[in-house]
Amino acid sequence: MIAALILRDVKRAWAGGGATLPIAFFLLATLLFPFGIGPDQALLARVGGGIIWAAALLAALLPVERLIAPDAQAGVLDQLAVRGAGMVDVAAAKIVAHWLSFGPPLMLAAVIASGLLGLAPETLARIELGLLIGTPGLAALAVATGALVAGLRGAGAVAGLLMLPMAVPLLIFGAGAIAGGQGALKLLGAVTLVLVAGAPFVTAAAIRATRD
């Protein structure tokens, strides 16, 4: 059942544009930064990694409203509960599905973004490693935030207020790892582990509160 739920959510993300829109936003954001900063390649190379991480964080906000709310409103979560599925397992499945539809495409898009920003191959390699470690944390945080704001008016704005402050450690350590800091990379992994481990329980509690 859990595997079927993951497959269903991945298919729905790609079919409904929930996966392509964040990637398009990510590329557009990284494309606009050079116009704002100017053609200084040295400056772009120095700040390009941080630009990619900031764009990734903002892109992760876009599908938040579609991660939990549609299933809650359609009664899918109630049906899963009736069939004996634990909400923690359902939440973990949604995190995995969201990462599969968001993480790998974002890492591929980062290759294009690095070309637009004129980043060196070694810098790109560190960015990709950081995204590989950090995007599961972003996915977990997005699903938990989606559950917390499900059913609220102006859920998108509320999601931004909730998610952005909690994602700041990922942004700081992800950008710090680009400079080659092993300590920042380890801290990024630690933050991701905390988010991935805790998000299913937060999400499950929020789903139960919504159903009640």
mmCIF file with all atom_site columns, C-alpha atoms in Angstrom:
data_model
loop_
_atom_site.group_PDB
_atom_site.id
_atom_site.type_symbol
_atom_site.label_atom_id
_atom_site.label_alt_id
_atom_site.label_comp_id
_atom_site.label_asym_id
_atom_site.label_entity_id
_atom_site.label_seq_id
_atom_site.pdbx_PDB_ins_code
_atom_site.Cartn_x
_atom_site.Cartn_y
_atom_site.Cartn_z
_atom_site.occupancy
_atom_site.B_iso_or_equiv
_atom_site.pdbx_formal_charge
_atom_site.auth_seq_id
_atom_site.auth_comp_id
_atom_site.auth_asym_id
_atom_site.auth_atom_id
_atom_site.pdbx_PDB_model_num
ATOM 1   C CA . MET A 1 1   ? 0.000   0.000  0.000   1.00 0.00 ? 1   MET A CA 1
ATOM 2   C CA . ILE A 1 2   ? 2.795   2.429  0.911   1.00 0.00 ? 2   ILE A CA 1
ATOM 3   C CA . ALA A 1 3   ? 4.682   1.725  -2.321  1.00 0.00 ? 3   ALA A CA 1
ATOM 4   C CA . ALA A 1 4   ? 1.486   2.288  -4.294  1.00 0.00 ? 4   ALA A CA 1
ATOM 5   C CA . LEU A 1 5   ? 0.952   5.592  -2.474  1.00 0.00 ? 5   LEU A CA 1
ATOM 6   C CA . ILE A 1 6   ? 4.489   6.732  -3.330  1.00 0.00 ? 6   ILE A CA 1
ATOM 7   C CA . LEU A 1 7   ? 4.035   5.805  -6.989  1.00 0.00 ? 7   LEU A CA 1
ATOM 8   C CA . ARG A 1 8   ? 0.638   7.540  -7.104  1.00 0.00 ? 8   ARG A CA 1
ATOM 9   C CA . ASP A 1 9   ? 1.992   10.772 -5.612  1.00 0.00 ? 9   ASP A CA 1
ATOM 10  C CA . VAL A 1 10  ? 4.985   10.838 -7.967  1.00 0.00 ? 10  VAL A CA 1
ATOM 11  C CA . LYS A 1 11  ? 2.731   10.342 -10.989 1.00 0.00 ? 11  LYS A CA 1
ATOM 12  C CA . ARG A 1 12  ? 0.329   13.009 -9.754  1.00 0.00 ? 12  ARG A CA 1
ATOM 13  C CA . ALA A 1 13  ? 3.165   15.482 -9.218  1.00 0.00 ? 13  ALA A CA 1
ATOM 14  C CA . TRP A 1 14  ? 4.404   15.118 -12.780 1.00 0.00 ? 14  TRP A CA 1
ATOM 15  C CA . ALA A 1 15  ? 0.961   14.941 -14.359 1.00 0.00 ? 15  ALA A CA 1
ATOM 16  C CA . GLY A 1 16  ? -0.382  17.976 -12.508 1.00 0.00 ? 16  GLY A CA 1
ATOM 17  C CA . GLY A 1 17  ? 2.654   20.193 -12.947 1.00 0.00 ? 17  GLY A CA 1
ATOM 18  C CA . GLY A 1 18  ? 3.553   20.001 -9.264  1.00 0.00 ? 18  GLY A CA 1
ATOM 19  C CA . ALA A 1 19  ? 7.052   18.842 -10.187 1.00 0.00 ? 19  ALA A CA 1
ATOM 20  C CA . THR A 1 20  ? 7.732   20.968 -13.261 1.00 0.00 ? 20  THR A CA 1
ATOM 21  C CA . LEU A 1 21  ? 6.622   24.324 -11.834 1.00 0.00 ? 21  LEU A CA 1
ATOM 22  C CA . PRO A 1 22  ? 9.204   24.438 -8.991  1.00 0.00 ? 22  PRO A CA 1
ATOM 23  C CA . ILE A 1 23  ? 11.985  23.476 -11.401 1.00 0.00 ? 23  ILE A CA 1
ATOM 24  C CA . ALA A 1 24  ? 10.903  26.165 -13.866 1.00 0.00 ? 24  ALA A CA 1
ATOM 25  C CA . PHE A 1 25  ? 10.803  28.697 -11.018 1.00 0.00 ? 25  PHE A CA 1
ATOM 26  C CA . PHE A 1 26  ? 14.250  27.580 -9.861  1.00 0.00 ? 26  PHE A CA 1
ATOM 27  C CA . LEU A 1 27  ? 15.747  28.099 -13.306 1.00 0.00 ? 27  LEU A CA 1
ATOM 28  C CA . LEU A 1 28  ? 13.991  31.438 -13.773 1.00 0.00 ? 28  LEU A CA 1
ATOM 29  C CA . ALA A 1 29  ? 15.237  32.688 -10.397 1.00 0.00 ? 29  ALA A CA 1
ATOM 30  C CA . THR A 1 30  ? 18.829  31.716 -11.146 1.00 0.00 ? 30  THR A CA 1
ATOM 31  C CA . LEU A 1 31  ? 18.525  33.313 -14.596 1.00 0.00 ? 31  LEU A CA 1
ATOM 32  C CA . LEU A 1 32  ? 17.336  36.630 -13.147 1.00 0.00 ? 32  LEU A CA 1
ATOM 33  C CA . PHE A 1 33  ? 20.142  36.985 -10.596 1.00 0.00 ? 33  PHE A CA 1
ATOM 34  C CA . PRO A 1 34  ? 22.860  37.658 -13.218 1.00 0.00 ? 34  PRO A CA 1
ATOM 35  C CA . PHE A 1 35  ? 20.715  40.449 -14.673 1.00 0.00 ? 35  PHE A CA 1
ATOM 36  C CA . GLY A 1 36  ? 20.394  42.022 -11.236 1.00 0.00 ? 36  GLY A CA 1
ATOM 37  C CA . ILE A 1 37  ? 24.010  41.580 -10.184 1.00 0.00 ? 37  ILE A CA 1
ATOM 38  C CA . GLY A 1 38  ? 25.611  42.379 -13.525 1.00 0.00 ? 38  GLY A CA 1
ATOM 39  C CA . PRO A 1 39  ? 28.031  40.594 -15.851 1.00 0.00 ? 39  PRO A CA 1
ATOM 40  C CA . ASP A 1 40  ? 30.861  40.365 -13.293 1.00 0.00 ? 40  ASP A CA 1
ATOM 41  C CA . GLN A 1 41  ? 31.842  36.687 -13.652 1.00 0.00 ? 41  GLN A CA 1
ATOM 42  C CA . ALA A 1 42  ? 34.074  36.745 -10.570 1.00 0.00 ? 42  ALA A CA 1
ATOM 43  C CA . LEU A 1 43  ? 31.218  38.044 -8.432  1.00 0.00 ? 43  LEU A CA 1
ATOM 44  C CA . LEU A 1 44  ? 28.740  35.572 -9.906  1.00 0.00 ? 44  LEU A CA 1
ATOM 45  C CA . ALA A 1 45  ? 31.133  32.696 -9.259  1.00 0.00 ? 45  ALA A CA 1
ATOM 46  C CA . ARG A 1 46  ? 31.553  33.849 -5.657  1.00 0.00 ? 46  ARG A CA 1
ATOM 47  C CA . VAL A 1 47  ? 27.837  34.129 -4.875  1.00 0.00 ? 47  VAL A CA 1
ATOM 48  C CA . GLY A 1 48  ? 26.465  31.599 -7.379  1.00 0.00 ? 48  GLY A CA 1
ATOM 49  C CA . GLY A 1 49  ? 26.290  28.707 -4.920  1.00 0.00 ? 49  GLY A CA 1
ATOM 50  C CA . GLY A 1 50  ? 24.295  30.751 -2.453  1.00 0.00 ? 50  GLY A CA 1
ATOM 51  C CA . ILE A 1 51  ? 21.987  31.867 -5.265  1.00 0.00 ? 51  ILE A CA 1
ATOM 52  C CA . ILE A 1 52  ? 21.302  28.244 -6.213  1.00 0.00 ? 52  ILE A CA 1
ATOM 53  C CA . TRP A 1 53  ? 20.514  27.296 -2.614  1.00 0.00 ? 53  TRP A CA 1
ATOM 54  C CA . ALA A 1 54  ? 18.239  30.319 -2.106  1.00 0.00 ? 54  ALA A CA 1
ATOM 55  C CA . ALA A 1 55  ? 16.393  29.539 -5.346  1.00 0.00 ? 55  ALA A CA 1
ATOM 56  C CA . ALA A 1 56  ? 16.050  25.887 -4.315  1.00 0.00 ? 56  ALA A CA 1
ATOM 57  C CA . LEU A 1 57  ? 14.549  26.907 -0.985  1.00 0.00 ? 57  LEU A CA 1
ATOM 58  C CA . LEU A 1 58  ? 12.017  29.222 -2.628  1.00 0.00 ? 58  LEU A CA 1
ATOM 59  C CA . ALA A 1 59  ? 11.163  26.598 -5.248  1.00 0.00 ? 59  ALA A CA 1
ATOM 60  C CA . ALA A 1 60  ? 10.465  24.081 -2.484  1.00 0.00 ? 60  ALA A CA 1
ATOM 61  C CA . LEU A 1 61  ? 7.654   26.346 -1.238  1.00 0.00 ? 61  LEU A CA 1
ATOM 62  C CA . LEU A 1 62  ? 5.609   26.188 -4.440  1.00 0.00 ? 62  LEU A CA 1
ATOM 63  C CA . PRO A 1 63  ? 4.032   22.696 -4.166  1.00 0.00 ? 63  PRO A CA 1
ATOM 64  C CA . VAL A 1 64  ? 3.400   22.830 -0.400  1.00 0.00 ? 64  VAL A CA 1
ATOM 65  C CA . GLU A 1 65  ? -0.353  23.407 -0.718  1.00 0.00 ? 65  GLU A CA 1
ATOM 66  C CA . ARG A 1 66  ? -0.734  20.366 -3.000  1.00 0.00 ? 66  ARG A CA 1
ATOM 67  C CA . LEU A 1 67  ? 1.090   17.835 -0.838  1.00 0.00 ? 67  LEU A CA 1
ATOM 68  C CA . ILE A 1 68  ? -1.534  17.096 1.842   1.00 0.00 ? 68  ILE A CA 1
ATOM 69  C CA . ALA A 1 69  ? -4.601  19.309 1.386   1.00 0.00 ? 69  ALA A CA 1
ATOM 70  C CA . PRO A 1 70  ? -6.062  17.638 -1.762  1.00 0.00 ? 70  PRO A CA 1
ATOM 71  C CA . ASP A 1 71  ? -5.992  14.172 -0.158  1.00 0.00 ? 71  ASP A CA 1
ATOM 72  C CA . ALA A 1 72  ? -7.436  15.538 3.077   1.00 0.00 ? 72  ALA A CA 1
ATOM 73  C CA . GLN A 1 73  ? -10.288 17.262 1.252   1.00 0.00 ? 73  GLN A CA 1
ATOM 74  C CA . ALA A 1 74  ? -11.027 14.261 -0.985  1.00 0.00 ? 74  ALA A CA 1
ATOM 75  C CA . GLY A 1 75  ? -11.156 11.840 1.937   1.00 0.00 ? 75  GLY A CA 1
ATOM 76  C CA . VAL A 1 76  ? -8.162  9.822  0.746   1.00 0.00 ? 76  VAL A CA 1
ATOM 77  C CA . LEU A 1 77  ? -6.477  10.052 4.135   1.00 0.00 ? 77  LEU A CA 1
ATOM 78  C CA . ASP A 1 78  ? -9.657  8.792  5.836   1.00 0.00 ? 78  ASP A CA 1
ATOM 79  C CA . GLN A 1 79  ? -9.784  5.830  3.458   1.00 0.00 ? 79  GLN A CA 1
ATOM 80  C CA . LEU A 1 80  ? -6.151  5.004  4.181   1.00 0.00 ? 80  LEU A CA 1
ATOM 81  C CA . ALA A 1 81  ? -6.837  5.126  7.907   1.00 0.00 ? 81  ALA A CA 1
ATOM 82  C CA . VAL A 1 82  ? -9.857  2.835  7.513   1.00 0.00 ? 82  VAL A CA 1
ATOM 83  C CA . ARG A 1 83  ? -7.672  0.346  5.635   1.00 0.00 ? 83  ARG A CA 1
ATOM 84  C CA . GLY A 1 84  ? -5.255  0.265  8.553   1.00 0.00 ? 84  GLY A CA 1
ATOM 85  C CA . ALA A 1 85  ? -2.478  2.476  7.223   1.00 0.00 ? 85  ALA A CA 1
ATOM 86  C CA . GLY A 1 86  ? -0.677  4.394  9.963   1.00 0.00 ? 86  GLY A CA 1
ATOM 87  C CA . MET A 1 87  ? -0.491  8.123  9.427   1.00 0.00 ? 87  MET A CA 1
ATOM 88  C CA . VAL A 1 88  ? 3.231   8.130  10.221  1.00 0.00 ? 88  VAL A CA 1
ATOM 89  C CA . ASP A 1 89  ? 3.778   5.628  7.403   1.00 0.00 ? 89  ASP A CA 1
ATOM 90  C CA . VAL A 1 90  ? 1.578   7.668  5.069   1.00 0.00 ? 90  VAL A CA 1
ATOM 91  C CA . ALA A 1 91  ? 3.539   10.804 5.953   1.00 0.00 ? 91  ALA A CA 1
ATOM 92  C CA . ALA A 1 92  ? 6.853   9.038  5.319   1.00 0.00 ? 92  ALA A CA 1
ATOM 93  C CA . ALA A 1 93  ? 5.544   7.825  1.959   1.00 0.00 ? 93  ALA A CA 1
ATOM 94  C CA . LYS A 1 94  ? 4.576   11.363 0.999   1.00 0.00 ? 94  LYS A CA 1
ATOM 95  C CA . ILE A 1 95  ? 8.037   12.635 1.939   1.00 0.00 ? 95  ILE A CA 1
ATOM 96  C CA . VAL A 1 96  ? 9.682   9.975  -0.223  1.00 0.00 ? 96  VAL A CA 1
ATOM 97  C CA . ALA A 1 97  ? 7.328   10.727 -3.125  1.00 0.00 ? 97  ALA A CA 1
ATOM 98  C CA . HIS A 1 98  ? 7.885   14.454 -2.843  1.00 0.00 ? 98  HIS A CA 1
ATOM 99  C CA . TRP A 1 99  ? 11.655  14.017 -2.805  1.00 0.00 ? 99  TRP A CA 1
ATOM 100 C CA . LEU A 1 100 ? 11.556  11.713 -5.852  1.00 0.00 ? 100 LEU A CA 1
ATOM 101 C CA . SER A 1 101 ? 9.547   14.286 -7.811  1.00 0.00 ? 101 SER A CA 1
ATOM 102 C CA . PHE A 1 102 ? 11.511  17.303 -6.539  1.00 0.00 ? 102 PHE A CA 1
ATOM 103 C CA . GLY A 1 103 ? 15.071  16.370 -5.516  1.00 0.00 ? 103 GLY A CA 1
ATOM 104 C CA . PRO A 1 104 ? 16.625  14.656 -8.574  1.00 0.00 ? 104 PRO A CA 1
ATOM 105 C CA . PRO A 1 105 ? 15.083  17.129 -11.092 1.00 0.00 ? 105 PRO A CA 1
ATOM 106 C CA . LEU A 1 106 ? 16.362  20.013 -8.977  1.00 0.00 ? 106 LEU A CA 1
ATOM 107 C CA . MET A 1 107 ? 19.861  18.535 -8.989  1.00 0.00 ? 107 MET A CA 1
ATOM 108 C CA . LEU A 1 108 ? 19.715  18.251 -12.779 1.00 0.00 ? 108 LEU A CA 1
ATOM 109 C CA . ALA A 1 109 ? 18.451  21.824 -13.051 1.00 0.00 ? 109 ALA A CA 1
ATOM 110 C CA . ALA A 1 110 ? 21.357  22.947 -10.854 1.00 0.00 ? 110 ALA A CA 1
ATOM 111 C CA . VAL A 1 111 ? 23.724  21.869 -13.646 1.00 0.00 ? 111 VAL A CA 1
ATOM 112 C CA . ILE A 1 112 ? 21.984  24.303 -16.001 1.00 0.00 ? 112 ILE A CA 1
ATOM 113 C CA . ALA A 1 113 ? 21.938  27.000 -13.322 1.00 0.00 ? 113 ALA A CA 1
ATOM 114 C CA . SER A 1 114 ? 25.662  26.595 -12.692 1.00 0.00 ? 114 SER A CA 1
ATOM 115 C CA . GLY A 1 115 ? 26.294  27.167 -16.397 1.00 0.00 ? 115 GLY A CA 1
ATOM 116 C CA . LEU A 1 116 ? 24.205  30.342 -16.318 1.00 0.00 ? 116 LEU A CA 1
ATOM 117 C CA . LEU A 1 117 ? 26.198  31.578 -13.325 1.00 0.00 ? 117 LEU A CA 1
ATOM 118 C CA . GLY A 1 118 ? 29.573  30.523 -14.711 1.00 0.00 ? 118 GLY A CA 1
ATOM 119 C CA . LEU A 1 119 ? 30.447  28.227 -11.807 1.00 0.00 ? 119 LEU A CA 1
ATOM 120 C CA . ALA A 1 120 ? 33.526  26.019 -11.896 1.00 0.00 ? 120 ALA A CA 1
ATOM 121 C CA . PRO A 1 121 ? 33.030  22.225 -12.146 1.00 0.00 ? 121 PRO A CA 1
ATOM 122 C CA . GLU A 1 122 ? 34.421  21.661 -8.637  1.00 0.00 ? 122 GLU A CA 1
ATOM 123 C CA . THR A 1 123 ? 31.963  24.187 -7.242  1.00 0.00 ? 123 THR A CA 1
ATOM 124 C CA . LEU A 1 124 ? 29.137  22.442 -9.058  1.00 0.00 ? 124 LEU A CA 1
ATOM 125 C CA . ALA A 1 125 ? 30.252  19.111 -7.585  1.00 0.00 ? 125 ALA A CA 1
ATOM 126 C CA . ARG A 1 126 ? 30.063  20.547 -4.049  1.00 0.00 ? 126 ARG A CA 1
ATOM 127 C CA . ILE A 1 127 ? 26.648  22.067 -4.793  1.00 0.00 ? 127 ILE A CA 1
ATOM 128 C CA . GLU A 1 128 ? 25.341  18.736 -6.085  1.00 0.00 ? 128 GLU A CA 1
ATOM 129 C CA . LEU A 1 129 ? 26.640  16.919 -3.003  1.00 0.00 ? 129 LEU A CA 1
ATOM 130 C CA . GLY A 1 130 ? 24.993  19.498 -0.766  1.00 0.00 ? 130 GLY A CA 1
ATOM 131 C CA . LEU A 1 131 ? 21.694  19.224 -2.644  1.00 0.00 ? 131 LEU A CA 1
ATOM 132 C CA . LEU A 1 132 ? 21.842  15.431 -2.450  1.00 0.00 ? 132 LEU A CA 1
ATOM 133 C CA . ILE A 1 133 ? 22.162  15.688 1.328   1.00 0.00 ? 133 ILE A CA 1
ATOM 134 C CA . GLY A 1 134 ? 19.866  18.685 1.855   1.00 0.00 ? 134 GLY A CA 1
ATOM 135 C CA . THR A 1 135 ? 16.916  18.128 -0.484  1.00 0.00 ? 135 THR A CA 1
ATOM 136 C CA . PRO A 1 136 ? 15.473  15.250 1.615   1.00 0.00 ? 136 PRO A CA 1
ATOM 137 C CA . GLY A 1 137 ? 15.310  17.733 4.486   1.00 0.00 ? 137 GLY A CA 1
ATOM 138 C CA . LEU A 1 138 ? 13.553  20.266 2.252   1.00 0.00 ? 138 LEU A CA 1
ATOM 139 C CA . ALA A 1 139 ? 11.087  17.583 1.142   1.00 0.00 ? 139 ALA A CA 1
ATOM 140 C CA . ALA A 1 140 ? 10.372  16.542 4.735   1.00 0.00 ? 140 ALA A CA 1
ATOM 141 C CA . LEU A 1 141 ? 9.911   20.146 5.818   1.00 0.00 ? 141 LEU A CA 1
ATOM 142 C CA . ALA A 1 142 ? 7.593   20.855 2.875   1.00 0.00 ? 142 ALA A CA 1
ATOM 143 C CA . VAL A 1 143 ? 5.341   17.864 3.644   1.00 0.00 ? 143 VAL A CA 1
ATOM 144 C CA . ALA A 1 144 ? 5.158   18.734 7.350   1.00 0.00 ? 144 ALA A CA 1
ATOM 145 C CA . THR A 1 145 ? 4.352   22.357 6.503   1.00 0.00 ? 145 THR A CA 1
ATOM 146 C CA . GLY A 1 146 ? 1.714   21.234 4.001   1.00 0.00 ? 146 GLY A CA 1
ATOM 147 C CA . ALA A 1 147 ? 0.018   19.180 6.714   1.00 0.00 ? 147 ALA A CA 1
ATOM 148 C CA . LEU A 1 148 ? 0.131   22.050 9.213   1.00 0.00 ? 148 LEU A CA 1
ATOM 149 C CA . VAL A 1 149 ? -1.501  24.542 6.824   1.00 0.00 ? 149 VAL A CA 1
ATOM 150 C CA . ALA A 1 150 ? -3.983  22.124 5.191   1.00 0.00 ? 150 ALA A CA 1
ATOM 151 C CA . GLY A 1 151 ? -7.442  23.623 5.229   1.00 0.00 ? 151 GLY A CA 1
ATOM 152 C CA . LEU A 1 152 ? -6.312  27.110 6.268   1.00 0.00 ? 152 LEU A CA 1
ATOM 153 C CA . ARG A 1 153 ? -7.197  30.261 4.365   1.00 0.00 ? 153 ARG A CA 1
ATOM 154 C CA . GLY A 1 154 ? -4.195  31.768 2.650   1.00 0.00 ? 154 GLY A CA 1
ATOM 155 C CA . ALA A 1 155 ? -2.308  28.534 3.161   1.00 0.00 ? 155 ALA A CA 1
ATOM 156 C CA . GLY A 1 156 ? 0.448   29.589 0.757   1.00 0.00 ? 156 GLY A CA 1
ATOM 157 C CA . ALA A 1 157 ? 1.366   32.694 2.750   1.00 0.00 ? 157 ALA A CA 1
ATOM 158 C CA . VAL A 1 158 ? 1.160   30.839 6.057   1.00 0.00 ? 158 VAL A CA 1
ATOM 159 C CA . ALA A 1 159 ? 3.319   28.039 4.626   1.00 0.00 ? 159 ALA A CA 1
ATOM 160 C CA . GLY A 1 160 ? 5.986   30.583 3.725   1.00 0.00 ? 160 GLY A CA 1
ATOM 161 C CA . LEU A 1 161 ? 5.963   32.023 7.236   1.00 0.00 ? 161 LEU A CA 1
ATOM 162 C CA . LEU A 1 162 ? 6.312   28.536 8.725   1.00 0.00 ? 162 LEU A CA 1
ATOM 163 C CA . MET A 1 163 ? 8.746   26.926 6.324   1.00 0.00 ? 163 MET A CA 1
ATOM 164 C CA . LEU A 1 164 ? 11.263  29.638 5.517   1.00 0.00 ? 164 LEU A CA 1
ATOM 165 C CA . PRO A 1 165 ? 12.549  30.212 9.094   1.00 0.00 ? 165 PRO A CA 1
ATOM 166 C CA . MET A 1 166 ? 12.861  26.462 9.703   1.00 0.00 ? 166 MET A CA 1
ATOM 167 C CA . ALA A 1 167 ? 14.728  25.997 6.421   1.00 0.00 ? 167 ALA A CA 1
ATOM 168 C CA . VAL A 1 168 ? 17.355  28.636 7.228   1.00 0.00 ? 168 VAL A CA 1
ATOM 169 C CA . PRO A 1 169 ? 19.802  26.065 8.735   1.00 0.00 ? 169 PRO A CA 1
ATOM 170 C CA . LEU A 1 170 ? 19.659  24.066 5.495   1.00 0.00 ? 170 LEU A CA 1
ATOM 171 C CA . LEU A 1 171 ? 20.406  27.223 3.528   1.00 0.00 ? 171 LEU A CA 1
ATOM 172 C CA . ILE A 1 172 ? 23.282  28.266 5.796   1.00 0.00 ? 172 ILE A CA 1
ATOM 173 C CA . PHE A 1 173 ? 25.003  24.896 5.939   1.00 0.00 ? 173 PHE A CA 1
ATOM 174 C CA . GLY A 1 174 ? 24.307  24.121 2.282   1.00 0.00 ? 174 GLY A CA 1
ATOM 175 C CA . ALA A 1 175 ? 25.896  27.379 1.183   1.00 0.00 ? 175 ALA A CA 1
ATOM 176 C CA . GLY A 1 176 ? 28.714  26.894 3.696   1.00 0.00 ? 176 GLY A CA 1
ATOM 177 C CA . ALA A 1 177 ? 29.533  23.476 2.280   1.00 0.00 ? 177 ALA A CA 1
ATOM 178 C CA . ILE A 1 178 ? 30.228  25.037 -1.135  1.00 0.00 ? 178 ILE A CA 1
ATOM 179 C CA . ALA A 1 179 ? 33.392  26.624 0.245   1.00 0.00 ? 179 ALA A CA 1
ATOM 180 C CA . GLY A 1 180 ? 34.682  23.136 0.962   1.00 0.00 ? 180 GLY A CA 1
ATOM 181 C CA . GLY A 1 181 ? 33.843  23.105 4.643   1.00 0.00 ? 181 GLY A CA 1
ATOM 182 C CA . GLN A 1 182 ? 33.426  19.513 5.813   1.00 0.00 ? 182 GLN A CA 1
ATOM 183 C CA . GLY A 1 183 ? 31.948  20.765 9.070   1.00 0.00 ? 183 GLY A CA 1
ATOM 184 C CA . ALA A 1 184 ? 29.160  22.566 7.223   1.00 0.00 ? 184 ALA A CA 1
ATOM 185 C CA . LEU A 1 185 ? 28.458  19.423 5.199   1.00 0.00 ? 185 LEU A CA 1
ATOM 186 C CA . LYS A 1 186 ? 28.192  17.330 8.366   1.00 0.00 ? 186 LYS A CA 1
ATOM 187 C CA . LEU A 1 187 ? 25.890  19.890 9.977   1.00 0.00 ? 187 LEU A CA 1
ATOM 188 C CA . LEU A 1 188 ? 23.758  19.904 6.812   1.00 0.00 ? 188 LEU A CA 1
ATOM 189 C CA . GLY A 1 189 ? 23.443  16.131 7.089   1.00 0.00 ? 189 GLY A CA 1
ATOM 190 C CA . ALA A 1 190 ? 22.563  16.387 10.772  1.00 0.00 ? 190 ALA A CA 1
ATOM 191 C CA . VAL A 1 191 ? 19.808  18.940 10.120  1.00 0.00 ? 191 VAL A CA 1
ATOM 192 C CA . THR A 1 192 ? 18.437  16.778 7.305   1.00 0.00 ? 192 THR A CA 1
ATOM 193 C CA . LEU A 1 193 ? 18.390  13.702 9.558   1.00 0.00 ? 193 LEU A CA 1
ATOM 194 C CA . VAL A 1 194 ? 16.478  15.606 12.240  1.00 0.00 ? 194 VAL A CA 1
ATOM 195 C CA . LEU A 1 195 ? 13.930  16.872 9.703   1.00 0.00 ? 195 LEU A CA 1
ATOM 196 C CA . VAL A 1 196 ? 13.491  13.499 7.982   1.00 0.00 ? 196 VAL A CA 1
ATOM 197 C CA . ALA A 1 197 ? 13.138  11.693 11.310  1.00 0.00 ? 197 ALA A CA 1
ATOM 198 C CA . GLY A 1 198 ? 10.773  14.193 12.901  1.00 0.00 ? 198 GLY A CA 1
ATOM 199 C CA . ALA A 1 199 ? 8.628   15.308 9.963   1.00 0.00 ? 199 ALA A CA 1
ATOM 200 C CA . PRO A 1 200 ? 6.543   12.087 9.660   1.00 0.00 ? 200 PRO A CA 1
ATOM 201 C CA . PHE A 1 201 ? 5.412   12.403 13.280  1.00 0.00 ? 201 PHE A CA 1
ATOM 202 C CA . VAL A 1 202 ? 4.627   16.130 12.947  1.00 0.00 ? 202 VAL A CA 1
ATOM 203 C CA . THR A 1 203 ? 2.790   15.442 9.687   1.00 0.00 ? 203 THR A CA 1
ATOM 204 C CA . ALA A 1 204 ? 0.827   12.545 11.209  1.00 0.00 ? 204 ALA A CA 1
ATOM 205 C CA . ALA A 1 205 ? -0.223  14.664 14.191  1.00 0.00 ? 205 ALA A CA 1
ATOM 206 C CA . ALA A 1 206 ? -1.331  17.497 11.899  1.00 0.00 ? 206 ALA A CA 1
ATOM 207 C CA . ILE A 1 207 ? -3.304  15.061 9.707   1.00 0.00 ? 207 ILE A CA 1
ATOM 208 C CA . ARG A 1 208 ? -5.093  13.620 12.758  1.00 0.00 ? 208 ARG A CA 1
ATOM 209 C CA . ALA A 1 209 ? -5.934  17.135 13.952  1.00 0.00 ? 209 ALA A CA 1
ATOM 210 C CA . THR A 1 210 ? -7.319  17.988 10.511  1.00 0.00 ? 210 THR A CA 1
ATOM 211 C CA . ARG A 1 211 ? -9.439  14.823 10.424  1.00 0.00 ? 211 ARG A CA 1
ATOM 212 C CA . ASP A 1 212 ? -10.809 15.512 13.895  1.00 0.00 ? 212 ASP A CA 1
#
